[in-house]
PDB file of C-alpha atoms in Angstrom:
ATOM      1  CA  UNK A   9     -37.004 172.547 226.514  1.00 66.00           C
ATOM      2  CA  UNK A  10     -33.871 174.100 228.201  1.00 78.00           C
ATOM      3  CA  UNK A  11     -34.182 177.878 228.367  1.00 92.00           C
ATOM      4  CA  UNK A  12     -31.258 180.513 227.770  1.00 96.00           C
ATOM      5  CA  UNK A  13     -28.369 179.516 230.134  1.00 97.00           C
ATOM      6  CA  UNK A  14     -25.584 182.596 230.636  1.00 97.00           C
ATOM      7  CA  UNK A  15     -22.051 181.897 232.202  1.00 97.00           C
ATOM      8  CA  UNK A  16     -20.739 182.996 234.270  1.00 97.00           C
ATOM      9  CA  UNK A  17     -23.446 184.890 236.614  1.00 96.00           C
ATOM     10  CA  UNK A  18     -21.375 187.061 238.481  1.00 96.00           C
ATOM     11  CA  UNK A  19     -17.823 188.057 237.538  1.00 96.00           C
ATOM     12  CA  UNK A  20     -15.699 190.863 239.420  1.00 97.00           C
ATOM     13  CA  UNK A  21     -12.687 192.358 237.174  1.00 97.00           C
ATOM     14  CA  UNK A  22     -10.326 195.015 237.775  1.00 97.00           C
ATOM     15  CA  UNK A  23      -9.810 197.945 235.226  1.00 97.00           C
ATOM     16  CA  UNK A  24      -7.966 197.224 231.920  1.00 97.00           C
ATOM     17  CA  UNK A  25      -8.255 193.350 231.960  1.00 97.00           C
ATOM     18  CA  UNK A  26     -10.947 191.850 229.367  1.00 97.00           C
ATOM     19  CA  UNK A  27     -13.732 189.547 230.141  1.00 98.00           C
ATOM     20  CA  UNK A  28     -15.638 186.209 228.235  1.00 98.00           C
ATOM     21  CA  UNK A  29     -19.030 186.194 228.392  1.00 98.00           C
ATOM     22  CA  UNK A  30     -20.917 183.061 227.251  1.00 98.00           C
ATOM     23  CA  UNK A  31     -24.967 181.811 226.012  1.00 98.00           C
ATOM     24  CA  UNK A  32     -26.380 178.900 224.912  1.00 97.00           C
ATOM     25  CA  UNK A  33     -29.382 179.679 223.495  1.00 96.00           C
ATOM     26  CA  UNK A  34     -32.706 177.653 223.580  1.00 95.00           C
ATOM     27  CA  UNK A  35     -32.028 174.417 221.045  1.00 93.00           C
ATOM     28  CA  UNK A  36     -33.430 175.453 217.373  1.00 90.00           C
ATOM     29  CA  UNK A  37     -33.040 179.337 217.792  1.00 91.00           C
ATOM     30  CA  UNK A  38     -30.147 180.743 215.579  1.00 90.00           C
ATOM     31  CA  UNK A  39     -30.774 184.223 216.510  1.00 91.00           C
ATOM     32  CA  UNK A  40     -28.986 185.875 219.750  1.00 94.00           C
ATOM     33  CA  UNK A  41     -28.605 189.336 221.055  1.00 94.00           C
ATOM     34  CA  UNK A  42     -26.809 190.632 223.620  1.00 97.00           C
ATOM     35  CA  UNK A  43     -27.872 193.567 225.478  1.00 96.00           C
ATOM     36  CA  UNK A  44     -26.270 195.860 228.119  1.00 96.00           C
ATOM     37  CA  UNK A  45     -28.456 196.942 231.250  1.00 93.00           C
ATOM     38  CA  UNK A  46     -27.609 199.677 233.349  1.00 90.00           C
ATOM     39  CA  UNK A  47     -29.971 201.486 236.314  1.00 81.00           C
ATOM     40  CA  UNK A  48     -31.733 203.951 234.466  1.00 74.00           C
ATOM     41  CA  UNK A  49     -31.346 203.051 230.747  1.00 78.00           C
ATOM     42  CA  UNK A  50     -33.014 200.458 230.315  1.00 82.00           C
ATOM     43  CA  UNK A  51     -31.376 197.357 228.252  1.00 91.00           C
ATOM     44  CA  UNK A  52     -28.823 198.717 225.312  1.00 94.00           C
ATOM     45  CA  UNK A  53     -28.845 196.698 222.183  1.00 93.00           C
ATOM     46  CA  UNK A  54     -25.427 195.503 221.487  1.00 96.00           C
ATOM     47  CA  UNK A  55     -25.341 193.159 218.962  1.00 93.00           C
ATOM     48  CA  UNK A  56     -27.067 190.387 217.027  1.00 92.00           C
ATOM     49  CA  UNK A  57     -25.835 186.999 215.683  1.00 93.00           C
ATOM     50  CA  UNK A  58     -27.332 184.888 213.117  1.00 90.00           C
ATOM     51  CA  UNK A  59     -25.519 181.833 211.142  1.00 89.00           C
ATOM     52  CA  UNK A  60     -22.436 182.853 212.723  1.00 93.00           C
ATOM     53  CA  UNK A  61     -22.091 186.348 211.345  1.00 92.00           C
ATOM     54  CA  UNK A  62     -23.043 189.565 212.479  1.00 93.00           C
ATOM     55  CA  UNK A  63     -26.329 191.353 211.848  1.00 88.00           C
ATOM     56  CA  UNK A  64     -26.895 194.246 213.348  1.00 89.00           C
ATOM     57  CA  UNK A  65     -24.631 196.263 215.607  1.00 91.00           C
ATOM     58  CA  UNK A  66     -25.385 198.621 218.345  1.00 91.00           C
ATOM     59  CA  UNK A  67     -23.823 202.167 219.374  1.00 91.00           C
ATOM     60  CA  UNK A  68     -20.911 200.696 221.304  1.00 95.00           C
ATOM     61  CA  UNK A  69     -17.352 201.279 220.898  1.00 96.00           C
ATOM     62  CA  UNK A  70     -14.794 198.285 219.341  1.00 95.00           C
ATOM     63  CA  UNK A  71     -14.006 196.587 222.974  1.00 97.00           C
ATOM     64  CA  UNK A  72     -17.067 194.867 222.680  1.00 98.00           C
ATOM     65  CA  UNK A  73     -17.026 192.139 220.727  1.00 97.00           C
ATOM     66  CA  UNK A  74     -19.065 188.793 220.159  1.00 97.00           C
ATOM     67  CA  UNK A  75     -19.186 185.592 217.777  1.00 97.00           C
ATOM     68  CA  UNK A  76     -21.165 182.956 217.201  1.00 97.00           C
ATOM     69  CA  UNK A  77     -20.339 179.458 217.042  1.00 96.00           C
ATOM     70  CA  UNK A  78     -21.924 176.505 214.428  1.00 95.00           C
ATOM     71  CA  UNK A  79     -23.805 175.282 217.646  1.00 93.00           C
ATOM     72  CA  UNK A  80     -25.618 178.751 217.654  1.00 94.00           C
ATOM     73  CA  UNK A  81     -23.786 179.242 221.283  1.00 97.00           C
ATOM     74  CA  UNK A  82     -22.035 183.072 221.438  1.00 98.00           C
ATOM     75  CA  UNK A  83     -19.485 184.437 223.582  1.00 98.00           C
ATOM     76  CA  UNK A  84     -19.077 188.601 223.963  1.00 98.00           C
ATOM     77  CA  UNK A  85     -15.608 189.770 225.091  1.00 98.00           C
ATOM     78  CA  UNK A  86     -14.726 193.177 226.533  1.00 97.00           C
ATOM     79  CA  UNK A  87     -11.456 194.359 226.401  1.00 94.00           C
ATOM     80  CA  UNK A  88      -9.340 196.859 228.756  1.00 96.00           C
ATOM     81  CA  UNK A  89     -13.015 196.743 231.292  1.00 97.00           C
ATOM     82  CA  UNK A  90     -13.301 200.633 232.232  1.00 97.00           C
ATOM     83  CA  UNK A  91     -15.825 201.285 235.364  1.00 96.00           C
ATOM     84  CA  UNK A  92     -18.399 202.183 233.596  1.00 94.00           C
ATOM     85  CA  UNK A  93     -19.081 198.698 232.090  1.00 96.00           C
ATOM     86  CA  UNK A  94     -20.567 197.672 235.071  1.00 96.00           C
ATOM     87  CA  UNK A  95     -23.686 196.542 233.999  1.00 95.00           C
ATOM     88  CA  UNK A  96     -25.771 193.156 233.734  1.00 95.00           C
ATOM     89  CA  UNK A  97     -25.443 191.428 230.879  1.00 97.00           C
ATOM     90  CA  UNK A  98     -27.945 189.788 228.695  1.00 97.00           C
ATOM     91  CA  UNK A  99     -28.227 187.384 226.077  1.00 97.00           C
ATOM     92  CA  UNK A 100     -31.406 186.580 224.275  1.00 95.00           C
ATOM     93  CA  UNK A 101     -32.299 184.085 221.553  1.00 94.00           C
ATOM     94  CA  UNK A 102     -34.990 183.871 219.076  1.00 90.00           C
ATOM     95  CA  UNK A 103     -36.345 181.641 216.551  1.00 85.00           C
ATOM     96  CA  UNK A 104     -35.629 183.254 212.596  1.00 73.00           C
ATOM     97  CA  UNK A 105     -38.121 182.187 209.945  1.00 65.00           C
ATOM     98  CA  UNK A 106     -38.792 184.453 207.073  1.00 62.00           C
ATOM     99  CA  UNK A 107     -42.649 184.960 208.448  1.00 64.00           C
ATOM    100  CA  UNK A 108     -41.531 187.724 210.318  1.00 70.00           C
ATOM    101  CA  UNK A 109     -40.045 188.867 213.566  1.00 73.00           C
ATOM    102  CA  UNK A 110     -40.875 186.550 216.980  1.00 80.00           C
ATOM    103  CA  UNK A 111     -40.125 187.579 220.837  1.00 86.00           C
ATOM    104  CA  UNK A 112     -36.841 186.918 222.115  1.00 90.00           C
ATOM    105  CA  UNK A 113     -36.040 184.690 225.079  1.00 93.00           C
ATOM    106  CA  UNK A 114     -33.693 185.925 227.431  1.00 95.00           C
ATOM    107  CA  UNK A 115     -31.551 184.325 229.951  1.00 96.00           C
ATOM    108  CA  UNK A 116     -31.050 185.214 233.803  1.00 95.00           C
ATOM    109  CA  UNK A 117     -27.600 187.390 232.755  1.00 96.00           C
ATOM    110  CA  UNK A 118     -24.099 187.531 233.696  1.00 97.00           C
ATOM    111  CA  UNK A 119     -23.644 190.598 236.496  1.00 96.00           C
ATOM    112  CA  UNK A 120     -20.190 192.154 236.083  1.00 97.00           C
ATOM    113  CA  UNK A 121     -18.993 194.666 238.534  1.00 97.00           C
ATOM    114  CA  UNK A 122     -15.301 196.498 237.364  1.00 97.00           C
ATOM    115  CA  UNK A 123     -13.389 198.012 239.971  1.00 96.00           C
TER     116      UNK A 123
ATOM    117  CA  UNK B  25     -32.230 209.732 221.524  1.00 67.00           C
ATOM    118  CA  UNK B  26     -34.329 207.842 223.227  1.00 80.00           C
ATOM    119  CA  UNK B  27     -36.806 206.237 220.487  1.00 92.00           C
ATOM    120  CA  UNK B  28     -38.381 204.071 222.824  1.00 95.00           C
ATOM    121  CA  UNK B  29     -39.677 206.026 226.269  1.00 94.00           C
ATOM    122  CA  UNK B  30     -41.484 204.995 229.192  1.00 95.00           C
ATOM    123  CA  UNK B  31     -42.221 207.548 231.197  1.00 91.00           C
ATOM    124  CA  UNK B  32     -43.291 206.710 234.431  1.00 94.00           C
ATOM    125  CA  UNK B  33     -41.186 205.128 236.198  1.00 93.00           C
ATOM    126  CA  UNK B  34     -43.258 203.667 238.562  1.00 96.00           C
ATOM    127  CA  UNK B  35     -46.901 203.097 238.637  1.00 96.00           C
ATOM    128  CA  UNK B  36     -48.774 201.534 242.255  1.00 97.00           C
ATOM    129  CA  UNK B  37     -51.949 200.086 241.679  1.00 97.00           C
ATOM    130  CA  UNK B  38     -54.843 198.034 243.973  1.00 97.00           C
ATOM    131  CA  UNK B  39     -54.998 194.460 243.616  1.00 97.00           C
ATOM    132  CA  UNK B  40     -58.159 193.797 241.314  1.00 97.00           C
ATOM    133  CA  UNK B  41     -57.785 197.191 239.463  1.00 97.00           C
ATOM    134  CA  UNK B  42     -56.758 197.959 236.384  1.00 98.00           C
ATOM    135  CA  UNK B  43     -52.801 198.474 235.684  1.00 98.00           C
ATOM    136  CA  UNK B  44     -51.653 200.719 232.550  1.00 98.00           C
ATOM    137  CA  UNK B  45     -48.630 201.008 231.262  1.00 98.00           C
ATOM    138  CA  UNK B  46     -47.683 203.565 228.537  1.00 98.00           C
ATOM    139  CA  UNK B  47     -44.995 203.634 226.606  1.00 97.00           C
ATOM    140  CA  UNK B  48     -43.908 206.083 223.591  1.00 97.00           C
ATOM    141  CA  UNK B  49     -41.753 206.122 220.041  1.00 97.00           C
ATOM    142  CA  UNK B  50     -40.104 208.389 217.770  1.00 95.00           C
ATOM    143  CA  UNK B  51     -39.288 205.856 214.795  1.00 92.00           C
ATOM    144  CA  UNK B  52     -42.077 205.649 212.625  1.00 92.00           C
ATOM    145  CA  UNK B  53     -40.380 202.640 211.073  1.00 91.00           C
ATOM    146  CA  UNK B  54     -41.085 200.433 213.901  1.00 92.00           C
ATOM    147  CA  UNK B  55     -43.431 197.883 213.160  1.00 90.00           C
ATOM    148  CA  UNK B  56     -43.320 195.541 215.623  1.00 92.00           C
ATOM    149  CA  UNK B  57     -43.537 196.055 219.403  1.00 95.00           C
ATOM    150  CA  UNK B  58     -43.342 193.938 222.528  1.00 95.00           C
ATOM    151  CA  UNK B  59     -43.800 194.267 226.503  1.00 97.00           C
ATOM    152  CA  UNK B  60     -41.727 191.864 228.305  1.00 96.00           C
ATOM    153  CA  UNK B  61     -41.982 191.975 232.439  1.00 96.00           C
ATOM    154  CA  UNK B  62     -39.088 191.355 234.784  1.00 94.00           C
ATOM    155  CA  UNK B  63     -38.169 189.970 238.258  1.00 92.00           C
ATOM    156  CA  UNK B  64     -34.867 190.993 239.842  1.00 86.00           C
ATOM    157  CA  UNK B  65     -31.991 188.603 239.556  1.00 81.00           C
ATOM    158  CA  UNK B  66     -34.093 187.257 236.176  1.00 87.00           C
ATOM    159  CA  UNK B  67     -34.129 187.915 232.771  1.00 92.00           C
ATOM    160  CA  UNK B  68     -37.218 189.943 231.040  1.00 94.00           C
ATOM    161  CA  UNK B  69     -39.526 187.222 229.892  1.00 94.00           C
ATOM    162  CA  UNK B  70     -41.841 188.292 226.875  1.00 94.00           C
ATOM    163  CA  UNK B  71     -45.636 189.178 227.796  1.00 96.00           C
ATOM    164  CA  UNK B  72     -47.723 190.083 224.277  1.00 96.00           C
ATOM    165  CA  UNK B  73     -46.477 191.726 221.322  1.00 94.00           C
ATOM    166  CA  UNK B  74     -48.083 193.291 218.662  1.00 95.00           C
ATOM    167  CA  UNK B  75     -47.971 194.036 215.219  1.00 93.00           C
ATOM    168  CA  UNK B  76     -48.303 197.462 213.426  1.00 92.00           C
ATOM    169  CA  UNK B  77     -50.998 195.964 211.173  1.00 93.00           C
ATOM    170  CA  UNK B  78     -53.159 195.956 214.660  1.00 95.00           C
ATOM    171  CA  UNK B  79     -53.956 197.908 216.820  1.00 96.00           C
ATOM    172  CA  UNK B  80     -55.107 195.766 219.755  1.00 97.00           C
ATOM    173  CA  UNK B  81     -53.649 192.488 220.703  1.00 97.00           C
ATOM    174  CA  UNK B  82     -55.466 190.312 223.536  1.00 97.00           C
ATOM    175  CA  UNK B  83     -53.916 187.416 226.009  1.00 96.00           C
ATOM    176  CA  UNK B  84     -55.793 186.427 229.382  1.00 97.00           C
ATOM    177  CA  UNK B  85     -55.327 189.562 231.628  1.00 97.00           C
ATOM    178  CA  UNK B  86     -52.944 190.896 228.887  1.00 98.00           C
ATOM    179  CA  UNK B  87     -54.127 193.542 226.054  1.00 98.00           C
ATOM    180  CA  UNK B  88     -51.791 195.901 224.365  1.00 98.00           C
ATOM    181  CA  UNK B  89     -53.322 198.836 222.380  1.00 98.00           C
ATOM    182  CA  UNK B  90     -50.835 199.984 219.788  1.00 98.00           C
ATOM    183  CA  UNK B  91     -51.747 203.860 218.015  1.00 97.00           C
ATOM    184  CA  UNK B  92     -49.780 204.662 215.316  1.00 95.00           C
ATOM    185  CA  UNK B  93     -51.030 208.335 214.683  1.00 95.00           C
ATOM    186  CA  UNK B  94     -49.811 208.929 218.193  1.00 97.00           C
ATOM    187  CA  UNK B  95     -47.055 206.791 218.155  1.00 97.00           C
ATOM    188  CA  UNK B  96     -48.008 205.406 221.494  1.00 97.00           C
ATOM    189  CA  UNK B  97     -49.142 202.166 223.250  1.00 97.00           C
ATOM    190  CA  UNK B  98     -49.953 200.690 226.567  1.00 98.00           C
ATOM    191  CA  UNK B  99     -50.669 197.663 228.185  1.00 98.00           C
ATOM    192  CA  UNK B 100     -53.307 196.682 230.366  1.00 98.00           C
ATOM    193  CA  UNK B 101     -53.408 194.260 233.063  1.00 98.00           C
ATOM    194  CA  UNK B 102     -57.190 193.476 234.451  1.00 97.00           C
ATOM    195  CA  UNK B 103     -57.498 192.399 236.952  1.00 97.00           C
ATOM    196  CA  UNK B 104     -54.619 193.409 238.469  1.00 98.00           C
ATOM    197  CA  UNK B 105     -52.850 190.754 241.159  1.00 97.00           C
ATOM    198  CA  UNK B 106     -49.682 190.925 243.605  1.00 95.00           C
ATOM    199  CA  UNK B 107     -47.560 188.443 241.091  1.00 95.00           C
ATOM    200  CA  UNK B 108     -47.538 190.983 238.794  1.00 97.00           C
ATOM    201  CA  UNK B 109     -45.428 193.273 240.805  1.00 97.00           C
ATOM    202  CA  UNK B 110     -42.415 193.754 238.166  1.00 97.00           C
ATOM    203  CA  UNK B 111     -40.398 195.995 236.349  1.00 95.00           C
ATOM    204  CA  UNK B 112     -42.195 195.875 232.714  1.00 97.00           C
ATOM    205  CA  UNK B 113     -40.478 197.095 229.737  1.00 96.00           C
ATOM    206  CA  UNK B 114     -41.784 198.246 226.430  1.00 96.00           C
ATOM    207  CA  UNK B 115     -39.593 197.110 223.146  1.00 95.00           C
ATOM    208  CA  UNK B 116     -39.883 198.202 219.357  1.00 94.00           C
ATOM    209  CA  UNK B 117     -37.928 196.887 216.457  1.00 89.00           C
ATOM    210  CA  UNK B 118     -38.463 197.781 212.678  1.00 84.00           C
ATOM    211  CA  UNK B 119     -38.635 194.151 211.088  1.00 76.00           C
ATOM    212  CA  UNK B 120     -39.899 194.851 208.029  1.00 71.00           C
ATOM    213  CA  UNK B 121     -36.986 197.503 207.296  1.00 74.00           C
ATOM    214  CA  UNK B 122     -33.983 195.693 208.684  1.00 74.00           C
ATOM    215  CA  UNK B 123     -34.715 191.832 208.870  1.00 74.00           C
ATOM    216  CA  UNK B 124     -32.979 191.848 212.205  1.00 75.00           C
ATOM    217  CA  UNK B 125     -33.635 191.475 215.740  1.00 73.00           C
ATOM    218  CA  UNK B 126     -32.510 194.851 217.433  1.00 83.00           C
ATOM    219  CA  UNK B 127     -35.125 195.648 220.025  1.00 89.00           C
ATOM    220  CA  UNK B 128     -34.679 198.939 221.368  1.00 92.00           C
ATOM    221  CA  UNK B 129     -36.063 198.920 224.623  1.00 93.00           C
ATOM    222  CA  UNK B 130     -37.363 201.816 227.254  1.00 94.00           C
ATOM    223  CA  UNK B 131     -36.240 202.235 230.449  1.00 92.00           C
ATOM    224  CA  UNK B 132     -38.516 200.574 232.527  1.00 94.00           C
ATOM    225  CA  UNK B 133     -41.313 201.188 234.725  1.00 96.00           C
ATOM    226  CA  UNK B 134     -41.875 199.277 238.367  1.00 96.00           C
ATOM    227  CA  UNK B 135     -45.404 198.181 238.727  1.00 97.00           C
ATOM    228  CA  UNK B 136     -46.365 197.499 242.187  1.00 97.00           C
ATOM    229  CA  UNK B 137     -49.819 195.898 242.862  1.00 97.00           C
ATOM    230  CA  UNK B 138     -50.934 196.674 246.530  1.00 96.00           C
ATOM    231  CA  UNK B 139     -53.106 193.802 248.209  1.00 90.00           C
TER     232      UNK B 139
END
């Protein structure tokens, strides 16, 4: 089975412009997060997707953005990129059943670098 | 406010030995935690979890000790070997409360296994 697959892997943007940031997840799972990871803090929950819609949310202002698709593939967008979004990017996916929670299956990231 | 701390952030240990990891929480409403190891240019791939209805959860050289008086566990890698050298990263989430998958993670902490 094909694992997580992020696009693209490395990106370079200039201050103020926005950026598309796309996962498949692995077939079946309808659950992906998106996390943020900078040196020192670890990986910051963003947000989670499930059926299309929006679950959960994490302490990050409106630029970031994300959306699910019927295929269970999810883009997140950043808007007017400041330096300090300079981070790698992560998507993870995980299988939902009402059993309870399961691990999460990440992919390799997208690294973006704003200058 | 860091609910999910790691505080070492590095930990050497002798090939063959024993490797713990420790890892801390505020949230007493987390009730379901995970240790996930990574590789640079990777993503985190999952390790063991456990639930908070155990307190010890066993895989091969894997075994995660979870106590929820002290709001602490660790993870335990015997016997200890060079592939293990990795960043590994302790994540909590409170299922049972939200439904949802937002992990909070720590920050990290590099294990290097000496030969």
């Amino acid at each position: 089975k094909a694992g997580v697959t992020q696009t693209p892997r490395y990106l370079i943007k200039t201050r103020g412009q926005q950026v598309t940031l796309s996962c498949s997840p692995i077939s079946g799972h309808r659950s992906v997060s998106w996390y943020q990871q900078t040196p020192g803090q670890g990986l910051q929950f963003l947000f989670e997707y499930f059926s299309e819609t929006q679950r959960n949310k994490g302490n990050f202002p409106g630029r970031f953005s994300g959306r699910q698709f019927s295929n269970s593939r999810s883009e997140m967008n950043v808007s007017t990129l400041e330096l300090g979004d300079s981070a790698l990017y992560l998507c993870a996916s995980s299988l939902d059943w009402a059993g309870g929670p399961r691990e999460q299956y990440f992919g390799p990231g997208t690294r973006l670098t704003v200058t | 406010d860091q609910q999910v701390k790691q505080n070492s952030p590095s930990l050497s240990v002798q090939e063959g030995r024993i490797s713990i990891l420790n890892c801390d929480y505020t949230n007493s409403m987390f009730d379901y935690f995970l240790w996930y190891k990574k590789y640079p240019a990777e993503g985190p791939t999952f390790l063991i979890s456990i639930s908070s209805i155990k307190d010890k959860n066993e895989d091969g050289r894997f075994t995660v000790f979870l106590n929820k008086s002290a709001k602490h566990l660790s993870l335990h890698i015997v016997p200890s070997q060079p592939g293990d050298s990795a960043v590994y990263f302790c994540a909590a989430s409170d299922w049972g409360t939200s439904g949802t998958y937002k992990y909070i993670f720590g920050t990290g902490t590099r294990l290097k296994v000496l030969a």
